[in-house]
Amino acid sequence: MLTFEDIRDEFLETFAPWASDRTRLDDFVIGGRYSSFDLVIFAGVYDTRSGGILPIGPVGNHKAVFVKATLSGGKYENKWLTEGSKLKYYLKSRNEVFKESYIENASIIDYPEVPVYVFARHTTEGPFTLAGIFRNTGVHSEPNGAKWFELARLDTAESNALIEEQELNRDLAQRVRRSMEEPREKRQARLKAAPRTPTTVTVISKAFLRNADVVAEVLARAEGICESCQEPAPFERRSDHTPYLEVHHKIPLAVGGDDTVENAVALCPNCHRREHYGDPLWPYSI
């Protein structure tokens, strides 16, 4: 048998194109199915017995919390209070003692701005499905000393997360760029499982968390040609030298339009402004 040192140079040469590949937080898509190994490895735990609450990063500087919710009964039964949008989920316990100060519990309680990704399944075996991004709206106690989180999905919570509009736009641009860098087949597979209506957040005014894959796919479809006037994009983006086109929703999201490829077109700035302020090629009625 060869040692790693024997094959190291050949290994590095063969896999060099993928050396910088990493799973990113936004690679986890709502409706996607993930094994327990997928979740604990991303959390840097590497032990499927580590429990159901997985902070992503050192607590205090963590960027998210993964929650593995098995909804199949048991002494402490996690369950939907409202299907898909409000979850009863028991705190981490040790020897049936539920302390809010345990680091896993504190990662949710003490950091309300950190998103909670809920992965749910209805069996004790098999993959989890990402149900959505949630926040803690309260900790409840039971007569026997048990405690549970009331987790509300962000797009149905009474108070949405506060995000600066500039940060929101910058985040979308980064996600679109990453989506464009990926194989088209991977993006299209995510689109099949993606929700049709986007999550909203609270900024100075209402904004939509648009699907980066929709933007990337529409730009790829256009191939640098405005889908209205059929002229090439007027210039290249300074940031990445791609043809500058803007993705426009035929039926605006603000009036209930879907965030889908079918409801979107890539337009040059002139045609985009015309859709909003002139005689539109894609008129709509409320």
PDB file of C-alpha atoms in Angstrom:
ATOM      1  CA  MET A   1       0.000   0.000   0.000  1.00  0.00           C
ATOM      2  CA  LEU A   2       1.126   3.543  -0.749  1.00  0.00           C
ATOM      3  CA  THR A   3       1.282   6.199   1.925  1.00  0.00           C
ATOM      4  CA  PHE A   4      -0.271   9.616   1.517  1.00  0.00           C
ATOM      5  CA  GLU A   5       3.201  11.065   1.019  1.00  0.00           C
ATOM      6  CA  ASP A   6       3.630   8.706  -1.941  1.00  0.00           C
ATOM      7  CA  ILE A   7       0.525  10.007  -3.718  1.00  0.00           C
ATOM      8  CA  ARG A   8       0.466  13.584  -2.395  1.00  0.00           C
ATOM      9  CA  ASP A   9       1.838  15.330  -5.497  1.00  0.00           C
ATOM     10  CA  GLU A  10      -0.429  13.384  -7.865  1.00  0.00           C
ATOM     11  CA  PHE A  11      -3.413  13.979  -5.562  1.00  0.00           C
ATOM     12  CA  LEU A  12      -2.834  17.742  -5.407  1.00  0.00           C
ATOM     13  CA  GLU A  13      -2.350  17.973  -9.176  1.00  0.00           C
ATOM     14  CA  THR A  14      -5.532  15.985  -9.875  1.00  0.00           C
ATOM     15  CA  PHE A  15      -7.771  17.869  -7.467  1.00  0.00           C
ATOM     16  CA  ALA A  16      -6.216  21.343  -7.711  1.00  0.00           C
ATOM     17  CA  PRO A  17      -9.230  22.859  -9.562  1.00  0.00           C
ATOM     18  CA  TRP A  18     -11.439  22.050  -6.568  1.00  0.00           C
ATOM     19  CA  ALA A  19      -8.971  22.966  -3.818  1.00  0.00           C
ATOM     20  CA  SER A  20     -10.863  26.138  -2.868  1.00  0.00           C
ATOM     21  CA  ASP A  21     -14.347  24.613  -3.016  1.00  0.00           C
ATOM     22  CA  ARG A  22     -16.289  25.021   0.215  1.00  0.00           C
ATOM     23  CA  THR A  23     -19.898  24.504   1.180  1.00  0.00           C
ATOM     24  CA  ARG A  24     -21.385  27.922   1.952  1.00  0.00           C
ATOM     25  CA  LEU A  25     -24.324  28.802   4.137  1.00  0.00           C
ATOM     26  CA  ASP A  26     -26.401  29.887   1.151  1.00  0.00           C
ATOM     27  CA  ASP A  27     -25.818  26.488  -0.489  1.00  0.00           C
ATOM     28  CA  PHE A  28     -28.517  25.235   1.907  1.00  0.00           C
ATOM     29  CA  VAL A  29     -31.834  25.846   0.142  1.00  0.00           C
ATOM     30  CA  ILE A  30     -35.357  25.659   1.505  1.00  0.00           C
ATOM     31  CA  GLY A  31     -36.865  22.339   0.491  1.00  0.00           C
ATOM     32  CA  GLY A  32     -33.440  20.733   0.084  1.00  0.00           C
ATOM     33  CA  ARG A  33     -32.746  17.395   1.763  1.00  0.00           C
ATOM     34  CA  TYR A  34     -29.624  16.909   3.879  1.00  0.00           C
ATOM     35  CA  SER A  35     -28.216  14.031   5.888  1.00  0.00           C
ATOM     36  CA  SER A  36     -27.234  14.406   9.510  1.00  0.00           C
ATOM     37  CA  PHE A  37     -23.623  14.059   8.337  1.00  0.00           C
ATOM     38  CA  ASP A  38     -24.054  17.033   5.962  1.00  0.00           C
ATOM     39  CA  LEU A  39     -25.196  19.212   8.853  1.00  0.00           C
ATOM     40  CA  VAL A  40     -22.684  18.238  11.515  1.00  0.00           C
ATOM     41  CA  ILE A  41     -19.755  18.407   9.084  1.00  0.00           C
ATOM     42  CA  PHE A  42     -20.750  21.928   8.031  1.00  0.00           C
ATOM     43  CA  ALA A  43     -21.022  22.844  11.723  1.00  0.00           C
ATOM     44  CA  GLY A  44     -17.505  21.466  12.274  1.00  0.00           C
ATOM     45  CA  VAL A  45     -18.718  18.918  14.831  1.00  0.00           C
ATOM     46  CA  TYR A  46     -18.172  15.623  12.947  1.00  0.00           C
ATOM     47  CA  ASP A  47     -20.308  13.623  15.396  1.00  0.00           C
ATOM     48  CA  THR A  48     -23.952  12.818  14.637  1.00  0.00           C
ATOM     49  CA  ARG A  49     -24.556  12.289  18.373  1.00  0.00           C
ATOM     50  CA  SER A  50     -23.731  15.911  19.139  1.00  0.00           C
ATOM     51  CA  GLY A  51     -27.375  16.891  19.578  1.00  0.00           C
ATOM     52  CA  GLY A  52     -29.934  18.832  17.619  1.00  0.00           C
ATOM     53  CA  ILE A  53     -28.674  22.415  18.061  1.00  0.00           C
ATOM     54  CA  LEU A  54     -25.570  23.211  16.003  1.00  0.00           C
ATOM     55  CA  PRO A  55     -24.087  26.739  16.123  1.00  0.00           C
ATOM     56  CA  ILE A  56     -22.288  27.562  12.878  1.00  0.00           C
ATOM     57  CA  GLY A  57     -19.060  29.087  14.110  1.00  0.00           C
ATOM     58  CA  PRO A  58     -17.852  29.994  17.616  1.00  0.00           C
ATOM     59  CA  VAL A  59     -20.796  31.149  19.716  1.00  0.00           C
ATOM     60  CA  GLY A  60     -20.698  34.918  19.947  1.00  0.00           C
ATOM     61  CA  ASN A  61     -19.311  35.086  16.439  1.00  0.00           C
ATOM     62  CA  HIS A  62     -21.565  32.454  14.862  1.00  0.00           C
ATOM     63  CA  LYS A  63     -23.363  33.264  11.636  1.00  0.00           C
ATOM     64  CA  ALA A  64     -26.283  30.843  12.033  1.00  0.00           C
ATOM     65  CA  VAL A  65     -27.690  28.012  14.136  1.00  0.00           C
ATOM     66  CA  PHE A  66     -28.764  24.703  12.611  1.00  0.00           C
ATOM     67  CA  VAL A  67     -31.601  22.898  14.379  1.00  0.00           C
ATOM     68  CA  LYS A  68     -32.271  19.233  13.609  1.00  0.00           C
ATOM     69  CA  ALA A  69     -35.933  18.601  14.424  1.00  0.00           C
ATOM     70  CA  THR A  70     -37.093  14.991  14.454  1.00  0.00           C
ATOM     71  CA  LEU A  71     -40.897  15.096  14.618  1.00  0.00           C
ATOM     72  CA  SER A  72     -41.667  11.506  15.548  1.00  0.00           C
ATOM     73  CA  GLY A  73     -42.847  11.575  19.144  1.00  0.00           C
ATOM     74  CA  GLY A  74     -40.724  10.680  22.158  1.00  0.00           C
ATOM     75  CA  LYS A  75     -40.730  11.890  25.739  1.00  0.00           C
ATOM     76  CA  TYR A  76     -39.998  15.449  24.637  1.00  0.00           C
ATOM     77  CA  GLU A  77     -41.973  15.772  21.420  1.00  0.00           C
ATOM     78  CA  ASN A  78     -40.881  18.421  18.958  1.00  0.00           C
ATOM     79  CA  LYS A  79     -43.839  19.366  16.775  1.00  0.00           C
ATOM     80  CA  TRP A  80     -45.314  22.009  14.507  1.00  0.00           C
ATOM     81  CA  LEU A  81     -47.617  24.392  16.348  1.00  0.00           C
ATOM     82  CA  THR A  82     -48.503  25.792  12.937  1.00  0.00           C
ATOM     83  CA  GLU A  83     -47.447  23.555  10.073  1.00  0.00           C
ATOM     84  CA  GLY A  84     -44.293  24.844   8.443  1.00  0.00           C
ATOM     85  CA  SER A  85     -44.230  28.216  10.203  1.00  0.00           C
ATOM     86  CA  LYS A  86     -44.202  27.804  14.000  1.00  0.00           C
ATOM     87  CA  LEU A  87     -42.239  25.044  15.748  1.00  0.00           C
ATOM     88  CA  LYS A  88     -42.175  23.744  19.323  1.00  0.00           C
ATOM     89  CA  TYR A  89     -38.580  22.637  19.856  1.00  0.00           C
ATOM     90  CA  TYR A  90     -37.078  21.493  23.162  1.00  0.00           C
ATOM     91  CA  LEU A  91     -33.952  23.113  24.538  1.00  0.00           C
ATOM     92  CA  LYS A  92     -30.726  21.155  24.861  1.00  0.00           C
ATOM     93  CA  SER A  93     -30.777  19.201  28.140  1.00  0.00           C
ATOM     94  CA  ARG A  94     -28.242  17.218  30.097  1.00  0.00           C
ATOM     95  CA  ASN A  95     -29.566  14.476  32.352  1.00  0.00           C
ATOM     96  CA  GLU A  96     -33.033  15.958  31.742  1.00  0.00           C
ATOM     97  CA  VAL A  97     -31.976  19.349  33.101  1.00  0.00           C
ATOM     98  CA  PHE A  98     -32.920  22.184  30.722  1.00  0.00           C
ATOM     99  CA  LYS A  99     -30.663  25.184  31.270  1.00  0.00           C
ATOM    100  CA  GLU A 100     -30.900  28.269  29.117  1.00  0.00           C
ATOM    101  CA  SER A 101     -27.216  28.892  29.849  1.00  0.00           C
ATOM    102  CA  TYR A 102     -26.051  25.770  28.002  1.00  0.00           C
ATOM    103  CA  ILE A 103     -24.013  27.091  25.092  1.00  0.00           C
ATOM    104  CA  GLU A 104     -26.268  25.493  22.459  1.00  0.00           C
ATOM    105  CA  ASN A 105     -29.366  27.126  23.993  1.00  0.00           C
ATOM    106  CA  ALA A 106     -27.568  30.421  24.551  1.00  0.00           C
ATOM    107  CA  SER A 107     -26.565  30.502  20.872  1.00  0.00           C
ATOM    108  CA  ILE A 108     -30.280  31.042  20.112  1.00  0.00           C
ATOM    109  CA  ILE A 109     -31.526  32.895  23.210  1.00  0.00           C
ATOM    110  CA  ASP A 110     -28.701  35.416  23.599  1.00  0.00           C
ATOM    111  CA  TYR A 111     -28.312  36.162  19.885  1.00  0.00           C
ATOM    112  CA  PRO A 112     -31.801  36.835  18.488  1.00  0.00           C
ATOM    113  CA  GLU A 113     -30.362  38.399  15.326  1.00  0.00           C
ATOM    114  CA  VAL A 114     -28.663  35.118  14.310  1.00  0.00           C
ATOM    115  CA  PRO A 115     -30.846  33.106  11.876  1.00  0.00           C
ATOM    116  CA  VAL A 116     -32.016  29.651  12.930  1.00  0.00           C
ATOM    117  CA  TYR A 117     -32.115  27.121  10.075  1.00  0.00           C
ATOM    118  CA  VAL A 118     -34.686  24.443  10.881  1.00  0.00           C
ATOM    119  CA  PHE A 119     -34.099  21.020   9.313  1.00  0.00           C
ATOM    120  CA  ALA A 120     -37.067  18.728   9.957  1.00  0.00           C
ATOM    121  CA  ARG A 121     -37.980  15.090   9.404  1.00  0.00           C
ATOM    122  CA  HIS A 122     -40.898  12.911  10.484  1.00  0.00           C
ATOM    123  CA  THR A 123     -38.884   9.697  10.967  1.00  0.00           C
ATOM    124  CA  THR A 124     -35.998   8.735  13.216  1.00  0.00           C
ATOM    125  CA  GLU A 125     -33.860   7.810  10.206  1.00  0.00           C
ATOM    126  CA  GLY A 126     -33.125   9.397   6.869  1.00  0.00           C
ATOM    127  CA  PRO A 127     -32.457  12.938   5.620  1.00  0.00           C
ATOM    128  CA  PHE A 128     -33.745  16.217   6.982  1.00  0.00           C
ATOM    129  CA  THR A 129     -35.527  18.850   4.873  1.00  0.00           C
ATOM    130  CA  LEU A 130     -34.716  22.525   5.325  1.00  0.00           C
ATOM    131  CA  ALA A 131     -38.089  23.948   6.376  1.00  0.00           C
ATOM    132  CA  GLY A 132     -36.974  27.583   6.430  1.00  0.00           C
ATOM    133  CA  ILE A 133     -35.144  30.241   8.424  1.00  0.00           C
ATOM    134  CA  PHE A 134     -36.622  30.922  11.855  1.00  0.00           C
ATOM    135  CA  ARG A 135     -36.135  33.056  14.958  1.00  0.00           C
ATOM    136  CA  ASN A 136     -36.890  32.409  18.607  1.00  0.00           C
ATOM    137  CA  THR A 137     -40.023  34.178  19.821  1.00  0.00           C
ATOM    138  CA  GLY A 138     -39.954  32.808  23.372  1.00  0.00           C
ATOM    139  CA  VAL A 139     -38.884  30.066  25.772  1.00  0.00           C
ATOM    140  CA  HIS A 140     -41.680  28.170  27.525  1.00  0.00           C
ATOM    141  CA  SER A 141     -41.481  26.041  30.679  1.00  0.00           C
ATOM    142  CA  GLU A 142     -43.495  22.935  31.546  1.00  0.00           C
ATOM    143  CA  PRO A 143     -44.458  21.643  35.016  1.00  0.00           C
ATOM    144  CA  ASN A 144     -41.878  18.841  34.798  1.00  0.00           C
ATOM    145  CA  GLY A 145     -39.051  21.350  34.276  1.00  0.00           C
ATOM    146  CA  ALA A 146     -38.738  20.862  30.540  1.00  0.00           C
ATOM    147  CA  LYS A 147     -38.310  23.973  28.379  1.00  0.00           C
ATOM    148  CA  TRP A 148     -38.949  24.575  24.713  1.00  0.00           C
ATOM    149  CA  PHE A 149     -38.353  27.228  22.093  1.00  0.00           C
ATOM    150  CA  GLU A 150     -41.179  28.713  20.081  1.00  0.00           C
ATOM    151  CA  LEU A 151     -39.514  29.169  16.712  1.00  0.00           C
ATOM    152  CA  ALA A 152     -41.313  31.289  14.106  1.00  0.00           C
ATOM    153  CA  ARG A 153     -40.389  31.318  10.451  1.00  0.00           C
ATOM    154  CA  LEU A 154     -38.921  34.700   9.525  1.00  0.00           C
ATOM    155  CA  ASP A 155     -41.283  35.400   6.652  1.00  0.00           C
ATOM    156  CA  THR A 156     -44.290  34.799   8.919  1.00  0.00           C
ATOM    157  CA  ALA A 157     -42.938  36.303  12.116  1.00  0.00           C
ATOM    158  CA  GLU A 158     -44.689  39.401  13.451  1.00  0.00           C
ATOM    159  CA  SER A 159     -41.394  41.314  13.506  1.00  0.00           C
ATOM    160  CA  ASN A 160     -39.012  40.774  10.629  1.00  0.00           C
ATOM    161  CA  ALA A 161     -35.226  41.122  10.841  1.00  0.00           C
ATOM    162  CA  LEU A 162     -33.892  44.642  10.347  1.00  0.00           C
ATOM    163  CA  ILE A 163     -31.433  44.909   7.465  1.00  0.00           C
ATOM    164  CA  GLU A 164     -29.850  47.962   5.874  1.00  0.00           C
ATOM    165  CA  GLU A 165     -31.014  48.304   2.262  1.00  0.00           C
ATOM    166  CA  GLN A 166     -27.431  48.699   1.037  1.00  0.00           C
ATOM    167  CA  GLU A 167     -26.483  45.494   2.855  1.00  0.00           C
ATOM    168  CA  LEU A 168     -29.469  43.710   1.317  1.00  0.00           C
ATOM    169  CA  ASN A 169     -28.466  44.732  -2.217  1.00  0.00           C
ATOM    170  CA  ARG A 170     -24.832  43.835  -1.612  1.00  0.00           C
ATOM    171  CA  ASP A 171     -25.839  40.423  -0.292  1.00  0.00           C
ATOM    172  CA  LEU A 172     -27.994  39.729  -3.373  1.00  0.00           C
ATOM    173  CA  ALA A 173     -25.147  40.741  -5.686  1.00  0.00           C
ATOM    174  CA  GLN A 174     -22.774  38.364  -3.915  1.00  0.00           C
ATOM    175  CA  ARG A 175     -25.273  35.491  -4.058  1.00  0.00           C
ATOM    176  CA  VAL A 176     -25.985  36.102  -7.748  1.00  0.00           C
ATOM    177  CA  ARG A 177     -22.260  36.124  -8.517  1.00  0.00           C
ATOM    178  CA  ARG A 178     -21.771  32.826  -6.695  1.00  0.00           C
ATOM    179  CA  SER A 179     -24.786  31.348  -8.468  1.00  0.00           C
ATOM    180  CA  MET A 180     -23.406  32.427 -11.866  1.00  0.00           C
ATOM    181  CA  GLU A 181     -20.084  30.746 -11.068  1.00  0.00           C
ATOM    182  CA  GLU A 182     -21.769  27.390 -10.469  1.00  0.00           C
ATOM    183  CA  PRO A 183     -22.761  24.845 -13.133  1.00  0.00           C
ATOM    184  CA  ARG A 184     -26.137  25.703 -14.624  1.00  0.00           C
ATOM    185  CA  GLU A 185     -27.478  22.220 -13.809  1.00  0.00           C
ATOM    186  CA  LYS A 186     -26.839  22.761 -10.083  1.00  0.00           C
ATOM    187  CA  ARG A 187     -28.674  26.089 -10.175  1.00  0.00           C
ATOM    188  CA  GLN A 188     -31.619  24.628 -12.070  1.00  0.00           C
ATOM    189  CA  ALA A 189     -31.878  21.756  -9.565  1.00  0.00           C
ATOM    190  CA  ARG A 190     -32.204  24.294  -6.730  1.00  0.00           C
ATOM    191  CA  LEU A 191     -34.799  26.248  -8.686  1.00  0.00           C
ATOM    192  CA  LYS A 192     -37.063  23.198  -8.862  1.00  0.00           C
ATOM    193  CA  ALA A 193     -37.222  23.072  -5.054  1.00  0.00           C
ATOM    194  CA  ALA A 194     -37.204  26.836  -4.439  1.00  0.00           C
ATOM    195  CA  PRO A 195     -40.277  28.613  -3.029  1.00  0.00           C
ATOM    196  CA  ARG A 196     -42.165  30.704  -5.580  1.00  0.00           C
ATOM    197  CA  THR A 197     -42.708  33.636  -3.236  1.00  0.00           C
ATOM    198  CA  PRO A 198     -39.692  35.380  -1.671  1.00  0.00           C
ATOM    199  CA  THR A 199     -39.041  36.050   1.992  1.00  0.00           C
ATOM    200  CA  THR A 200     -39.485  39.692   3.016  1.00  0.00           C
ATOM    201  CA  VAL A 201     -37.390  41.623   5.517  1.00  0.00           C
ATOM    202  CA  THR A 202     -37.821  45.032   7.116  1.00  0.00           C
ATOM    203  CA  VAL A 203     -35.562  47.811   5.845  1.00  0.00           C
ATOM    204  CA  ILE A 204     -36.411  51.496   5.588  1.00  0.00           C
ATOM    205  CA  SER A 205     -39.160  50.298   3.276  1.00  0.00           C
ATOM    206  CA  LYS A 206     -40.351  46.839   2.333  1.00  0.00           C
ATOM    207  CA  ALA A 207     -37.905  44.801   0.246  1.00  0.00           C
ATOM    208  CA  PHE A 208     -37.767  41.252  -1.046  1.00  0.00           C
ATOM    209  CA  LEU A 209     -35.085  38.628  -0.482  1.00  0.00           C
ATOM    210  CA  ARG A 210     -34.905  37.747  -4.152  1.00  0.00           C
ATOM    211  CA  ASN A 211     -33.785  34.365  -5.361  1.00  0.00           C
ATOM    212  CA  ALA A 212     -30.227  34.757  -6.666  1.00  0.00           C
ATOM    213  CA  ASP A 213     -30.668  31.720  -8.903  1.00  0.00           C
ATOM    214  CA  VAL A 214     -33.569  33.413 -10.709  1.00  0.00           C
ATOM    215  CA  VAL A 215     -31.391  36.462 -11.446  1.00  0.00           C
ATOM    216  CA  ALA A 216     -28.449  34.322 -12.551  1.00  0.00           C
ATOM    217  CA  GLU A 217     -30.592  32.067 -14.756  1.00  0.00           C
ATOM    218  CA  VAL A 218     -32.343  34.976 -16.494  1.00  0.00           C
ATOM    219  CA  LEU A 219     -28.991  36.679 -17.195  1.00  0.00           C
ATOM    220  CA  ALA A 220     -27.612  33.408 -18.537  1.00  0.00           C
ATOM    221  CA  ARG A 221     -30.665  32.994 -20.782  1.00  0.00           C
ATOM    222  CA  ALA A 222     -30.251  36.494 -22.212  1.00  0.00           C
ATOM    223  CA  GLU A 223     -26.577  35.952 -23.129  1.00  0.00           C
ATOM    224  CA  GLY A 224     -25.879  39.684 -22.974  1.00  0.00           C
ATOM    225  CA  ILE A 225     -28.812  40.692 -25.217  1.00  0.00           C
ATOM    226  CA  CYS A 226     -31.687  42.833 -23.909  1.00  0.00           C
ATOM    227  CA  GLU A 227     -34.849  40.721 -24.046  1.00  0.00           C
ATOM    228  CA  SER A 228     -36.893  43.793 -25.013  1.00  0.00           C
ATOM    229  CA  CYS A 229     -35.031  45.766 -27.690  1.00  0.00           C
ATOM    230  CA  GLN A 230     -32.794  42.823 -28.684  1.00  0.00           C
ATOM    231  CA  GLU A 231     -29.702  45.061 -28.574  1.00  0.00           C
ATOM    232  CA  PRO A 232     -26.454  44.095 -26.799  1.00  0.00           C
ATOM    233  CA  ALA A 233     -25.997  45.303 -23.245  1.00  0.00           C
ATOM    234  CA  PRO A 234     -24.782  48.942 -23.382  1.00  0.00           C
ATOM    235  CA  PHE A 235     -21.679  48.345 -21.283  1.00  0.00           C
ATOM    236  CA  GLU A 236     -19.888  45.857 -19.029  1.00  0.00           C
ATOM    237  CA  ARG A 237     -20.039  45.814 -15.258  1.00  0.00           C
ATOM    238  CA  ARG A 238     -16.978  47.338 -13.672  1.00  0.00           C
ATOM    239  CA  SER A 239     -16.933  44.614 -10.990  1.00  0.00           C
ATOM    240  CA  ASP A 240     -16.727  41.509 -13.192  1.00  0.00           C
ATOM    241  CA  HIS A 241     -16.884  42.714 -16.841  1.00  0.00           C
ATOM    242  CA  THR A 242     -20.134  40.870 -17.559  1.00  0.00           C
ATOM    243  CA  PRO A 243     -22.747  42.487 -19.853  1.00  0.00           C
ATOM    244  CA  TYR A 244     -24.817  44.948 -17.844  1.00  0.00           C
ATOM    245  CA  LEU A 245     -28.480  43.970 -17.922  1.00  0.00           C
ATOM    246  CA  GLU A 246     -31.079  44.395 -15.179  1.00  0.00           C
ATOM    247  CA  VAL A 247     -33.539  41.672 -14.201  1.00  0.00           C
ATOM    248  CA  HIS A 248     -37.127  42.923 -14.233  1.00  0.00           C
ATOM    249  CA  HIS A 249     -40.258  41.130 -12.997  1.00  0.00           C
ATOM    250  CA  LYS A 250     -43.091  41.307 -15.544  1.00  0.00           C
ATOM    251  CA  ILE A 251     -45.593  41.220 -12.690  1.00  0.00           C
ATOM    252  CA  PRO A 252     -43.867  43.118  -9.832  1.00  0.00           C
ATOM    253  CA  LEU A 253     -43.186  41.305  -6.583  1.00  0.00           C
ATOM    254  CA  ALA A 254     -44.839  44.198  -4.756  1.00  0.00           C
ATOM    255  CA  VAL A 255     -48.214  43.305  -6.281  1.00  0.00           C
ATOM    256  CA  GLY A 256     -47.875  39.559  -5.795  1.00  0.00           C
ATOM    257  CA  GLY A 257     -45.754  38.533  -8.789  1.00  0.00           C
ATOM    258  CA  ASP A 258     -43.744  35.312  -8.533  1.00  0.00           C
ATOM    259  CA  ASP A 259     -39.973  35.375  -8.096  1.00  0.00           C
ATOM    260  CA  THR A 260     -39.481  32.908 -10.956  1.00  0.00           C
ATOM    261  CA  VAL A 261     -37.569  32.672 -14.220  1.00  0.00           C
ATOM    262  CA  GLU A 262     -40.851  32.694 -16.133  1.00  0.00           C
ATOM    263  CA  ASN A 263     -41.868  36.024 -14.558  1.00  0.00           C
ATOM    264  CA  ALA A 264     -38.535  37.735 -15.183  1.00  0.00           C
ATOM    265  CA  VAL A 265     -36.677  39.264 -18.125  1.00  0.00           C
ATOM    266  CA  ALA A 266     -33.204  40.746 -18.598  1.00  0.00           C
ATOM    267  CA  LEU A 267     -33.368  44.341 -19.808  1.00  0.00           C
ATOM    268  CA  CYS A 268     -30.962  47.110 -20.709  1.00  0.00           C
ATOM    269  CA  PRO A 269     -31.310  50.165 -18.420  1.00  0.00           C
ATOM    270  CA  ASN A 270     -33.358  52.103 -21.006  1.00  0.00           C
ATOM    271  CA  CYS A 271     -35.879  49.327 -21.519  1.00  0.00           C
ATOM    272  CA  HIS A 272     -36.038  48.704 -17.783  1.00  0.00           C
ATOM    273  CA  ARG A 273     -36.877  52.354 -17.094  1.00  0.00           C
ATOM    274  CA  ARG A 274     -39.480  52.220 -19.863  1.00  0.00           C
ATOM    275  CA  GLU A 275     -41.195  49.278 -18.166  1.00  0.00           C
ATOM    276  CA  HIS A 276     -41.531  51.365 -14.992  1.00  0.00           C
ATOM    277  CA  TYR A 277     -42.117  54.846 -16.389  1.00  0.00           C
ATOM    278  CA  GLY A 278     -43.152  54.507 -20.055  1.00  0.00           C
ATOM    279  CA  ASP A 279     -45.352  52.248 -22.174  1.00  0.00           C
ATOM    280  CA  PRO A 280     -44.402  48.763 -20.954  1.00  0.00           C
ATOM    281  CA  LEU A 281     -43.881  45.792 -23.220  1.00  0.00           C
ATOM    282  CA  TRP A 282     -45.180  43.613 -20.360  1.00  0.00           C
ATOM    283  CA  PRO A 283     -48.150  45.535 -18.916  1.00  0.00           C
ATOM    284  CA  TYR A 284     -49.886  44.143 -15.863  1.00  0.00           C
ATOM    285  CA  SER A 285     -53.045  44.887 -13.971  1.00  0.00           C
ATOM    286  CA  ILE A 286     -53.565  44.614 -10.213  1.00  0.00           C
TER     287      ILE A 286
END
